[in-house]
PDB file of C-alpha atoms and ligand atoms in Angstrom:
ATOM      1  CA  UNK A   1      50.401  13.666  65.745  1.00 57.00           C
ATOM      2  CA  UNK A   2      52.494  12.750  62.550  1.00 79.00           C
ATOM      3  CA  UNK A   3      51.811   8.837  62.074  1.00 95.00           C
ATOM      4  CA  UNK A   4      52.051   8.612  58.446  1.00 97.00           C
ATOM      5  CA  UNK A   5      51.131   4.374  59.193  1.00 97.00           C
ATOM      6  CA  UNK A   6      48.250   3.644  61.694  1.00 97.00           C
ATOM      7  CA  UNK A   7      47.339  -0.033  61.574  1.00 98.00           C
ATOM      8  CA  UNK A   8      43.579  -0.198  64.318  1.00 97.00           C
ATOM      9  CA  UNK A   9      42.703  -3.952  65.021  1.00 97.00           C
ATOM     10  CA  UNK A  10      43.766  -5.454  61.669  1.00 97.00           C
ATOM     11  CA  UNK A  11      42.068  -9.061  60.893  1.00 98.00           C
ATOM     12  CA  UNK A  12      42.496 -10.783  57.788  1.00 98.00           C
ATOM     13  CA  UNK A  13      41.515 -14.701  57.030  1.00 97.00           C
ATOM     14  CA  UNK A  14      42.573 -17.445  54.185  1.00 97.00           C
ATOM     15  CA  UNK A  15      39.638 -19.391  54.219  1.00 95.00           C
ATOM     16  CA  UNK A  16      39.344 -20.877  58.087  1.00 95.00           C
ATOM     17  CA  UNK A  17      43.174 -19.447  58.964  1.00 96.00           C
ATOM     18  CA  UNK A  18      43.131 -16.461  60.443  1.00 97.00           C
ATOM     19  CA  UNK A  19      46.421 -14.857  59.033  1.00 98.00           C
ATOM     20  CA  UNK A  20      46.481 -11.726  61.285  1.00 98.00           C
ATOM     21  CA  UNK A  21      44.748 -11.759  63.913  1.00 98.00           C
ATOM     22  CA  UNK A  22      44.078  -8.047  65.643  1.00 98.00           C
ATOM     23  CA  UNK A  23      47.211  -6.195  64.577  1.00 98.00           C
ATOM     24  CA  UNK A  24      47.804  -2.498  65.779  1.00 98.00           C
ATOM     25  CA  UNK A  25      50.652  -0.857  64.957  1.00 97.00           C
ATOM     26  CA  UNK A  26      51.746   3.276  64.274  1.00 98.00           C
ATOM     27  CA  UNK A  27      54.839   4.165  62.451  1.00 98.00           C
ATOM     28  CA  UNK A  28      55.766   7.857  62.390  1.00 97.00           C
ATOM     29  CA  UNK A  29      56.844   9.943  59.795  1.00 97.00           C
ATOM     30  CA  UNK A  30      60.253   9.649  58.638  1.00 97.00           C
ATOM     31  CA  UNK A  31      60.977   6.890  61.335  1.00 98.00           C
ATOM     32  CA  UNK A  32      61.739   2.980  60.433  1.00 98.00           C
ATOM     33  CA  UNK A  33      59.735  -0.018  61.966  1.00 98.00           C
ATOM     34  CA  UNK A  34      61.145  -3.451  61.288  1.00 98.00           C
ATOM     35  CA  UNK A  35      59.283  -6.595  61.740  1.00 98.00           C
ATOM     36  CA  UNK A  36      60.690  -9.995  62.457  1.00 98.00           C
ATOM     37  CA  UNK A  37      59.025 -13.057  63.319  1.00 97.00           C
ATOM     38  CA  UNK A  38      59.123 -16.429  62.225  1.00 96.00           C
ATOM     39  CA  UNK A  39      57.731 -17.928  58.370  1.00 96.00           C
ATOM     40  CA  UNK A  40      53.999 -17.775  58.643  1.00 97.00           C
ATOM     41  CA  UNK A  41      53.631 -15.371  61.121  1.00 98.00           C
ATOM     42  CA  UNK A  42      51.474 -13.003  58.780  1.00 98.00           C
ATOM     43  CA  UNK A  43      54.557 -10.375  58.138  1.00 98.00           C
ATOM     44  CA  UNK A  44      54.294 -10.661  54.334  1.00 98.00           C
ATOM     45  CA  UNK A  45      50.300 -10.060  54.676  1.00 98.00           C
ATOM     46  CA  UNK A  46      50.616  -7.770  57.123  1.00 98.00           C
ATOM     47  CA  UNK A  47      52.493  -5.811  54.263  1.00 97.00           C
ATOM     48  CA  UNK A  48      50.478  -6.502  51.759  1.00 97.00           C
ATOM     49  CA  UNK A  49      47.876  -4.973  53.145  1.00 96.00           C
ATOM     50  CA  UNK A  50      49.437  -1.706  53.719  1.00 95.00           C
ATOM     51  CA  UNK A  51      49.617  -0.974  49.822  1.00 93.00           C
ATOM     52  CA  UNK A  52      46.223  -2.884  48.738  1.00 92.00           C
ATOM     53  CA  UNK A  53      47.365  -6.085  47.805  1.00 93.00           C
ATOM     54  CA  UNK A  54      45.252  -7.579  49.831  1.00 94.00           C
ATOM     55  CA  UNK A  55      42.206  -6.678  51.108  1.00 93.00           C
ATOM     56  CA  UNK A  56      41.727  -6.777  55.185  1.00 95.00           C
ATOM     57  CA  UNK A  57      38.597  -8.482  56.599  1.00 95.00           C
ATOM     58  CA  UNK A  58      38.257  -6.303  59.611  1.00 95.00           C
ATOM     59  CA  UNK A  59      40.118  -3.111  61.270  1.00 95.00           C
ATOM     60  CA  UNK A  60      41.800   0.112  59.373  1.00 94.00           C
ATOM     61  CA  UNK A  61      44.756   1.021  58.032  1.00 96.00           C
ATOM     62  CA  UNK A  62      45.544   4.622  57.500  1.00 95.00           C
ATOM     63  CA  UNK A  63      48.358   5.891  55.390  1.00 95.00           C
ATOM     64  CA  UNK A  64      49.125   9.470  55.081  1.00 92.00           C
ATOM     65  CA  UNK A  65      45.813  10.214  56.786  1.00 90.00           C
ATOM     66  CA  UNK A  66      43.892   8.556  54.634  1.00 90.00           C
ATOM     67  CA  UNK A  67      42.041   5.448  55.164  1.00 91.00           C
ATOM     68  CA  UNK A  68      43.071   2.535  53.013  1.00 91.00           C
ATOM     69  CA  UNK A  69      40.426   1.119  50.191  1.00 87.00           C
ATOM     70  CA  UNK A  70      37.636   2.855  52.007  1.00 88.00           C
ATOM     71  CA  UNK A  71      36.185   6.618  51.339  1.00 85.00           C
ATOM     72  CA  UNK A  72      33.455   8.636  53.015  1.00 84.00           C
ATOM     73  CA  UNK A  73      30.105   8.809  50.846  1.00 85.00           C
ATOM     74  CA  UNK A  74      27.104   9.921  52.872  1.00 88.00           C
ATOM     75  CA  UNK A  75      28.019   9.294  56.493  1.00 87.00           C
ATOM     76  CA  UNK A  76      29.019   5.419  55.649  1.00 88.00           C
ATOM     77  CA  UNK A  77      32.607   4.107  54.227  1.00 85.00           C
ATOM     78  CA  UNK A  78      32.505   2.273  51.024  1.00 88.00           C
ATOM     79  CA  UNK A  79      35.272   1.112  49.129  1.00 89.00           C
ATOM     80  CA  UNK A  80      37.273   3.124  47.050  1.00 89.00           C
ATOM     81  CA  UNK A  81      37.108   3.219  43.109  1.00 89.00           C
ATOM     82  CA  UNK A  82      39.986   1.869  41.378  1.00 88.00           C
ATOM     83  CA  UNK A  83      41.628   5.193  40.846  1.00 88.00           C
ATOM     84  CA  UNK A  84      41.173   6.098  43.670  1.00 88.00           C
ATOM     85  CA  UNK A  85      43.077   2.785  44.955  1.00 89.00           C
ATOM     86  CA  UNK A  86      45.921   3.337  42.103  1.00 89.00           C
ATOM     87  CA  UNK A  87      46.321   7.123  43.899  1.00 89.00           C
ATOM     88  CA  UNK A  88      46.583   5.452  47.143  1.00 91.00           C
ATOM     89  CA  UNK A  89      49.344   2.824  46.278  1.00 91.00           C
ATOM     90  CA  UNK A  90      51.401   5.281  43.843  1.00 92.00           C
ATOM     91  CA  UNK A  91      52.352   6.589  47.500  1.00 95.00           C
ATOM     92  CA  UNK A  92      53.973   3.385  48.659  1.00 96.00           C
ATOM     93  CA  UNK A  93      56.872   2.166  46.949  1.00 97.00           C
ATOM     94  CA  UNK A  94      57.498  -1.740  48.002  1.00 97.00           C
ATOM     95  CA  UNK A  95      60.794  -4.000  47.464  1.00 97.00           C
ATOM     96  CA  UNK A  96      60.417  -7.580  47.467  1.00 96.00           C
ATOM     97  CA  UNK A  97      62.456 -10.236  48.295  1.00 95.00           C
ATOM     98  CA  UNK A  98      62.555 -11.611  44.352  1.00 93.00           C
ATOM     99  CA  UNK A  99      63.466  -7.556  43.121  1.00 90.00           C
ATOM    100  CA  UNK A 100      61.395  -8.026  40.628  1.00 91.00           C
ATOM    101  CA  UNK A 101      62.456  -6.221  37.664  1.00 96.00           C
ATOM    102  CA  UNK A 102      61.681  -6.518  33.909  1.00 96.00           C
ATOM    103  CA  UNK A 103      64.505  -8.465  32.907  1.00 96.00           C
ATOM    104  CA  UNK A 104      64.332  -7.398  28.877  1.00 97.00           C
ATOM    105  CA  UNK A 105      64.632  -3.933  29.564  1.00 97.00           C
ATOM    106  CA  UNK A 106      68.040  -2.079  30.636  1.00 98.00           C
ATOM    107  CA  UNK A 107      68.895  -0.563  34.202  1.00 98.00           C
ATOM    108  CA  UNK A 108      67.484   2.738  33.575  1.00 98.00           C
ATOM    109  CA  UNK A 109      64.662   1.808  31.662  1.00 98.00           C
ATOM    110  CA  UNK A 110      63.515  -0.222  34.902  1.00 98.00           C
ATOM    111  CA  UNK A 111      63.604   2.759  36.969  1.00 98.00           C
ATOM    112  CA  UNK A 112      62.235   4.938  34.451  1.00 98.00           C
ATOM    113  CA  UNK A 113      59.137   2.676  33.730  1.00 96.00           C
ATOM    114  CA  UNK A 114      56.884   3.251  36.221  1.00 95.00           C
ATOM    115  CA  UNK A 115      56.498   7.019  36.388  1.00 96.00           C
ATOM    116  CA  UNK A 116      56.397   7.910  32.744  1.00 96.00           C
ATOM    117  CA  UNK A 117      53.379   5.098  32.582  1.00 95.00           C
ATOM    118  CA  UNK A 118      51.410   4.943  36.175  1.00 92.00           C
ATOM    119  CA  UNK A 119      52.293   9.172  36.532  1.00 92.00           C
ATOM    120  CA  UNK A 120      52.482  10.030  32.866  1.00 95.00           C
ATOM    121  CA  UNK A 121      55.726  12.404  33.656  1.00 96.00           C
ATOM    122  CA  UNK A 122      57.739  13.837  30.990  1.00 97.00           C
ATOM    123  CA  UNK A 123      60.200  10.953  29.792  1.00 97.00           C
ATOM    124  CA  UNK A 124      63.545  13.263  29.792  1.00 97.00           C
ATOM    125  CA  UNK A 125      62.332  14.406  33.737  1.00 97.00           C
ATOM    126  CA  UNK A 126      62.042  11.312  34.912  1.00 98.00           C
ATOM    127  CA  UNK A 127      65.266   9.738  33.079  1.00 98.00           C
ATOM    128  CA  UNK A 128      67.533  12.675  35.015  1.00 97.00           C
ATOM    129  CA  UNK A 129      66.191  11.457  38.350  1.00 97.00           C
ATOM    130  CA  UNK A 130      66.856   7.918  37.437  1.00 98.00           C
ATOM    131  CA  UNK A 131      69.996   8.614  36.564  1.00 98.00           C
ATOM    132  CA  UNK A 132      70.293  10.437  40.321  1.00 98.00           C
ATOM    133  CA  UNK A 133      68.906   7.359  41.522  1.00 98.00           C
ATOM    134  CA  UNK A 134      70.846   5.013  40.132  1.00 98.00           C
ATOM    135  CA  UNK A 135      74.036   6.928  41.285  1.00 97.00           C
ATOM    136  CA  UNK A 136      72.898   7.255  44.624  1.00 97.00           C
ATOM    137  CA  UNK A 137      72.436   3.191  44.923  1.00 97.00           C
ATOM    138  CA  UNK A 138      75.913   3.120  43.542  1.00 97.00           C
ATOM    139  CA  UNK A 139      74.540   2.088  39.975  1.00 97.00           C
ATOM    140  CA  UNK A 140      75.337   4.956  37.984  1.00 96.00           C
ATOM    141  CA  UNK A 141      77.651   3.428  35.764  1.00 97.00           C
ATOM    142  CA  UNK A 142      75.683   0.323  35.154  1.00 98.00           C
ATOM    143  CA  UNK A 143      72.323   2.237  33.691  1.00 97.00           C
ATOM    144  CA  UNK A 144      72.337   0.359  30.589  1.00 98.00           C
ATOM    145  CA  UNK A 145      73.101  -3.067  31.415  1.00 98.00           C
ATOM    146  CA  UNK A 146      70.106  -5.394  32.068  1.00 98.00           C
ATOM    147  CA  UNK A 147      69.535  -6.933  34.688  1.00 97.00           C
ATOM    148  CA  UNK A 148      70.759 -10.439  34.244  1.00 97.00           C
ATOM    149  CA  UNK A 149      74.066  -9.259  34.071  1.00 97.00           C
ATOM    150  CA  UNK A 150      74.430  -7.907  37.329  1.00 97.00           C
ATOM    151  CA  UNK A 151      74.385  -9.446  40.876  1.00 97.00           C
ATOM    152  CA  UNK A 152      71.875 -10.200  43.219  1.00 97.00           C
ATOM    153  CA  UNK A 153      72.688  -7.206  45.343  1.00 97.00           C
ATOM    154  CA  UNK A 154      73.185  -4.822  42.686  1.00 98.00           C
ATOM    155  CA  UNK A 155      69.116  -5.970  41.151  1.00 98.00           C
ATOM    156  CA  UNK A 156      68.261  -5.380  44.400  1.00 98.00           C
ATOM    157  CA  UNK A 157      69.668  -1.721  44.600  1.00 98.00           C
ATOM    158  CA  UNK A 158      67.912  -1.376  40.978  1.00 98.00           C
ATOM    159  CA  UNK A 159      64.620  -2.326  42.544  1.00 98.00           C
ATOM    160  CA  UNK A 160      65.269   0.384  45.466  1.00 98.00           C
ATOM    161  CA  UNK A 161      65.854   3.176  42.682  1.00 98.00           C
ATOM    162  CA  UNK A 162      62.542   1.997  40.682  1.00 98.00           C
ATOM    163  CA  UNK A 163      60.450   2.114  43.768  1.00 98.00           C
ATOM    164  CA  UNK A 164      62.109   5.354  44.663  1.00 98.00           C
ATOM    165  CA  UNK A 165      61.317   6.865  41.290  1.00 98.00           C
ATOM    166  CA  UNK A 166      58.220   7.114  42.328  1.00 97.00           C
ATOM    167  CA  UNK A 167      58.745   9.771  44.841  1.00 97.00           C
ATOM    168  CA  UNK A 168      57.170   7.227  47.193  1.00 97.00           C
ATOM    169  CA  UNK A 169      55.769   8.377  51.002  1.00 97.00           C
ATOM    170  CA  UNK A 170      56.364   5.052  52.365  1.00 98.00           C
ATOM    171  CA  UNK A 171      58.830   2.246  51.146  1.00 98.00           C
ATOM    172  CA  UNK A 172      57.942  -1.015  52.375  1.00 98.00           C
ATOM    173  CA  UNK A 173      60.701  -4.040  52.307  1.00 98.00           C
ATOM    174  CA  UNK A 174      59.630  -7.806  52.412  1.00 98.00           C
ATOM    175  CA  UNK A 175      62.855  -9.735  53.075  1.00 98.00           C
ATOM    176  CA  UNK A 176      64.894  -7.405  50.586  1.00 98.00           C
ATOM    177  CA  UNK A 177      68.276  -9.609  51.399  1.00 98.00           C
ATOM    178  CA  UNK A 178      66.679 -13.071  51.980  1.00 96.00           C
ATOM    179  CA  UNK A 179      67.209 -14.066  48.039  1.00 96.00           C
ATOM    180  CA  UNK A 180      70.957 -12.341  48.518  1.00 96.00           C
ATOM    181  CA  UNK A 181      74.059 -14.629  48.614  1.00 95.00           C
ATOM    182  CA  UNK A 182      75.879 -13.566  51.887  1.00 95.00           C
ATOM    183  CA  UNK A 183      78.691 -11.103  50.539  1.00 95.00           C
ATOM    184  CA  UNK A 184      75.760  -8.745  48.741  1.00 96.00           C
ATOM    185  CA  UNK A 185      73.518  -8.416  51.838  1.00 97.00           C
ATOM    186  CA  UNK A 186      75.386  -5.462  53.299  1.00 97.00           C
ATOM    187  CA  UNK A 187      75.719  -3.351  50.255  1.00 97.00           C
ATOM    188  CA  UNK A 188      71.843  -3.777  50.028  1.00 98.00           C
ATOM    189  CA  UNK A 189      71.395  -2.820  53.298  1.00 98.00           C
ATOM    190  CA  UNK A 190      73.816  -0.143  53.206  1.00 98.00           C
ATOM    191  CA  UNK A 191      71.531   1.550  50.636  1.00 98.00           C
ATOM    192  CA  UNK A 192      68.240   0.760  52.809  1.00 98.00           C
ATOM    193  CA  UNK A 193      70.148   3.193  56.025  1.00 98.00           C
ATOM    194  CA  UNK A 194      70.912   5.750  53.659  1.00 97.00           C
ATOM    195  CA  UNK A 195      67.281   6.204  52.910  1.00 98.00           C
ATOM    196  CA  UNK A 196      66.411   5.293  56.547  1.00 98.00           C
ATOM    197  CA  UNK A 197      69.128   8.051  57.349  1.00 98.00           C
ATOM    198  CA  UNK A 198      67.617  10.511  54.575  1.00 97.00           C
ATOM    199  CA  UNK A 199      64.434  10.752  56.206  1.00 97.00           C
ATOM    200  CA  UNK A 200      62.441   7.954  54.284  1.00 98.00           C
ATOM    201  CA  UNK A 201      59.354   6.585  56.298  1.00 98.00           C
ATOM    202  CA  UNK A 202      60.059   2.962  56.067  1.00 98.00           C
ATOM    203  CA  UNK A 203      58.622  -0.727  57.495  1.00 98.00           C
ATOM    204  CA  UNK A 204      61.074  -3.564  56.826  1.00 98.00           C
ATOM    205  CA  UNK A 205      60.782  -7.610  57.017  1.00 98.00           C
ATOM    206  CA  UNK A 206      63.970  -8.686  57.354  1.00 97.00           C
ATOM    207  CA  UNK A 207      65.965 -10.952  59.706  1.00 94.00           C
ATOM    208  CA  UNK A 208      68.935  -8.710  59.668  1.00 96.00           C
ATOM    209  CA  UNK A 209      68.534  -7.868  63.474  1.00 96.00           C
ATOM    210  CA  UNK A 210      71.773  -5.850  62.995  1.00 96.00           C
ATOM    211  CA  UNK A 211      70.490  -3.479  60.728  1.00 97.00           C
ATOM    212  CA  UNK A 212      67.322  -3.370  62.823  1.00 97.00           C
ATOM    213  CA  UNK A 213      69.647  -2.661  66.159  1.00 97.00           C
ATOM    214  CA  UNK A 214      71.121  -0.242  64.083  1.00 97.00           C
ATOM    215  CA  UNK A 215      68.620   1.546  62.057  1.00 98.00           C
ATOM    216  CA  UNK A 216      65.124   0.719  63.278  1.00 98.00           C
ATOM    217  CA  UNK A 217      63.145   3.438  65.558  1.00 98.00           C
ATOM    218  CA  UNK A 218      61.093   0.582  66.389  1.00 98.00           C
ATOM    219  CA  UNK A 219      60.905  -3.340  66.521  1.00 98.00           C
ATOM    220  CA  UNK A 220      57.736  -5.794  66.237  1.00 98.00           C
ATOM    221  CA  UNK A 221      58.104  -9.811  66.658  1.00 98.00           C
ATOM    222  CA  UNK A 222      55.071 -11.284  65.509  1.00 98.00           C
ATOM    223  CA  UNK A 223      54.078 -15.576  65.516  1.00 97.00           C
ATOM    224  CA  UNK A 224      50.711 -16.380  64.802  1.00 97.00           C
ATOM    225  CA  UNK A 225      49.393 -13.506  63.339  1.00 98.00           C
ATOM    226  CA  UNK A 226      49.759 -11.020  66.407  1.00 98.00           C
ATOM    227  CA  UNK A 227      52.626  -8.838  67.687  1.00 98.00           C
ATOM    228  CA  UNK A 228      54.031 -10.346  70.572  1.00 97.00           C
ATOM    229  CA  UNK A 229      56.564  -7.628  71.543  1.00 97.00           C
ATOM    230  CA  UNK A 230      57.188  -4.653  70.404  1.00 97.00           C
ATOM    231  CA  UNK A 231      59.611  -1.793  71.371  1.00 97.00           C
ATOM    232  CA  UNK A 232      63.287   0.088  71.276  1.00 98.00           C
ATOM    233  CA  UNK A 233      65.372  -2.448  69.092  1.00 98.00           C
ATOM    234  CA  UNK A 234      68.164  -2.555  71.590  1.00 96.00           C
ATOM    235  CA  UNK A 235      65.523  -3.493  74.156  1.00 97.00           C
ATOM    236  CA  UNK A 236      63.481  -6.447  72.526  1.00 96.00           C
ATOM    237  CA  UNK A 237      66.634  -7.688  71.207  1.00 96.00           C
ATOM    238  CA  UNK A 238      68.634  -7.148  75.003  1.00 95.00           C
ATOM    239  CA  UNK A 239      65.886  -8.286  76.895  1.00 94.00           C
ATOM    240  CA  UNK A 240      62.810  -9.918  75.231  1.00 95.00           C
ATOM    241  CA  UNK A 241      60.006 -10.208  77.847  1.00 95.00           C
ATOM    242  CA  UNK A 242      58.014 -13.243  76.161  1.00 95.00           C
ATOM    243  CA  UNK A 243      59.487 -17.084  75.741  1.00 95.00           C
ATOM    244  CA  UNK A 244      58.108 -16.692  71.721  1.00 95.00           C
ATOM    245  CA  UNK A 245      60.993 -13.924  71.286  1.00 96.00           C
ATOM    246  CA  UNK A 246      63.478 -15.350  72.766  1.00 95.00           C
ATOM    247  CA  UNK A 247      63.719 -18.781  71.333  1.00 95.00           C
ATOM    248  CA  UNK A 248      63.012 -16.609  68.210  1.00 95.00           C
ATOM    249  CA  UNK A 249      65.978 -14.198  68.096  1.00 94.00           C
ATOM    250  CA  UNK A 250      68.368 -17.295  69.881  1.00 92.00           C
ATOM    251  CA  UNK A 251      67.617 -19.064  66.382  1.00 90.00           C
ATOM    252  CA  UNK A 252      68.491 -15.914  64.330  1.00 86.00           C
ATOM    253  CA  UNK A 253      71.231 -14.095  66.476  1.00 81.00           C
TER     254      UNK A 253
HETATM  255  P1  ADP B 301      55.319 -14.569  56.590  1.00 71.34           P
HETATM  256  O1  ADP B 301      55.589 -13.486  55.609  1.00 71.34           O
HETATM  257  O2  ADP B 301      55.430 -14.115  58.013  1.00 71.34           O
HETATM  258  O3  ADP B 301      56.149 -15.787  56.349  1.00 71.34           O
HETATM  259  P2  ADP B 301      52.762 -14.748  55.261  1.00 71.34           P
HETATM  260  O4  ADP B 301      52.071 -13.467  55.528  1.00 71.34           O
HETATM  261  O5  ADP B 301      53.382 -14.936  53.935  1.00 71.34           O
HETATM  262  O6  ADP B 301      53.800 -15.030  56.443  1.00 71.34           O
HETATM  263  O7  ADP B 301      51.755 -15.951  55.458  1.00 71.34           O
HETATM  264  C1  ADP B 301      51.048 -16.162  56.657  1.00 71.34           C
HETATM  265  C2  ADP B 301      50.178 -17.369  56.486  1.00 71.34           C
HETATM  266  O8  ADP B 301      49.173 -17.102  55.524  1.00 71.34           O
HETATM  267  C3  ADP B 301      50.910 -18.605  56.009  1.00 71.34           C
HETATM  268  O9  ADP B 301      50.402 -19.718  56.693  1.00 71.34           O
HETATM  269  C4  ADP B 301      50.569 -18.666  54.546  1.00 71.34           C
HETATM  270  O10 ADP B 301      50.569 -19.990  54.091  1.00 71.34           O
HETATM  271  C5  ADP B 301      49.175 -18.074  54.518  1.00 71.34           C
HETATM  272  N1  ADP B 301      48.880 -17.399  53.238  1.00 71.34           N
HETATM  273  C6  ADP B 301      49.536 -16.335  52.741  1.00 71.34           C
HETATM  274  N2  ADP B 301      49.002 -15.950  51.571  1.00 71.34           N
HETATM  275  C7  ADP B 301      47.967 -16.789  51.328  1.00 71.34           C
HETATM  276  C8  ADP B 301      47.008 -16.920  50.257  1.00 71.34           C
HETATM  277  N3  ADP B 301      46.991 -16.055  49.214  1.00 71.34           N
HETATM  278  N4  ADP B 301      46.094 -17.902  50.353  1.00 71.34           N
HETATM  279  C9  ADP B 301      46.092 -18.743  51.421  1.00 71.34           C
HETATM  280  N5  ADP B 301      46.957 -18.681  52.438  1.00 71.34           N
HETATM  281  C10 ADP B 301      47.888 -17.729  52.412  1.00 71.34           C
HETATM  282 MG1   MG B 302      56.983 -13.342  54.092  1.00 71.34          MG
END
């Protein structure tokens, strides 16, 4: 089997609120699972937890084969040591719905950041990938502007190429067009089915349910903390088998 995400009975609590509440869930490699579900339905935690920022109360997550914040010692799993955690999340790149990006430094610099200091890669390596990157999200000609003089979408397809830098295993998306004035959502998620397209393992929030019809191997409605329905995008979104998805997607479509 090839599940490079393998989410077993996931729990996690905020004080007497349980946020997510049993969650099980396998994405394969190279394949795309979006999520959708109303606000508070635990999608945003749910992703969290996936790259360790935040811990889960009961359950396992695996990613890439290996288990999540916990290691072997002895027979019994304790958790990880804190470069052992940093290893872990260097393999997930994530894009937010706020992008995110230091707004005193230029374009390039943004993208460049994170693997000369996390990785300690040679600067001049790393700055010819950017640059590949950035051309790739459409951005090559903007390298050394800074951010607050570009749009929305365009920060956005910055963020992508930063995470990307990395050389990520797994990109996660929370909502990456939600913050996006209407006109710049498609160019954003143009870039997000190129990578789909290109092979990238990928779990997106969104409430795009065209790019999930389109793009997604795989669709998940959660509400309350559990997945309700889960299956072919064409299908949930055709024919949704429980009431909680279809008033959901009749608010959205
Ligand atoms: P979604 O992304 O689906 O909108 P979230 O995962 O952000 O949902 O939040 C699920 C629930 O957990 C919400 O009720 C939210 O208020 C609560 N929550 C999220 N983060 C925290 C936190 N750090 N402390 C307390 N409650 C939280
Ligand atoms: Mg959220």
């Amino acid at each position: 089997m090839s599940a490079l995400v393998q989410v077993t009975g996931v729990r996690k609590s905020y004080g007497a609120h349980e946020v997510l509440a049993g969650i099980d869930l396998t994405v394969e490699k190279g394949n795309v699972l979006c999520i959708i579900g109303p606000s508070g339905s635990g999608k945003s935690t749910l992703l969290r937890c996936l790259n360790h920022l935040e811990k889960i109360d009961a359950g396992r997550i695996e990613v890439c084969g290996e288990l999540i914040g916990y290691e072997r010692h002895h027979g019994h799993l304790r958790e990880m040591r804190e470069k052992d955690v940093a290893r872990q999340r260097r393999k997930v790149g994530m894009v937010f719905q706020n992008f995110n990006l230091f707004a005193h430094r230029t374009v390039l610099e943004n993208v460049v950041e994170a693997p000369v200091r996390v990785k300690g890669e040679p600067r001049d390596e790393v700055t010819a990938r950017a640059v590949e990157l950035l051309d790739r999200v459409g951005l090559g000609h903007r390298q050394h502007a800074y951010p607050s003089q570009l749009s929305g979408g365009q920060q956005q397809r910055v963020a992508i190429a930063r995470a990307l830098a990395m050389r990520p295993e797994l990109m996660l998306f929370d909502e990456p067009t939600s913050a996006l004035d209407p006109e710049l959502v498609s160019e954003v998620l143009a870039v997000m089915k190129d990578l789909a397209v290109s092979g990238m393992t990928m779990v997106v929030v969104t409430h795009e349910i065209g790019f999930a019809r389109e793009v997604a191997d795989e669709l998940v409605f959660m509400d309350g903390g559990v997945i309700v329905e889960s299956g072919p995008p064409a299908e949930v979104i055709a024919n949704p088998t429980h009431a909680r998805t279809q008033e959901f997607l009749g608010r959205v479509l």
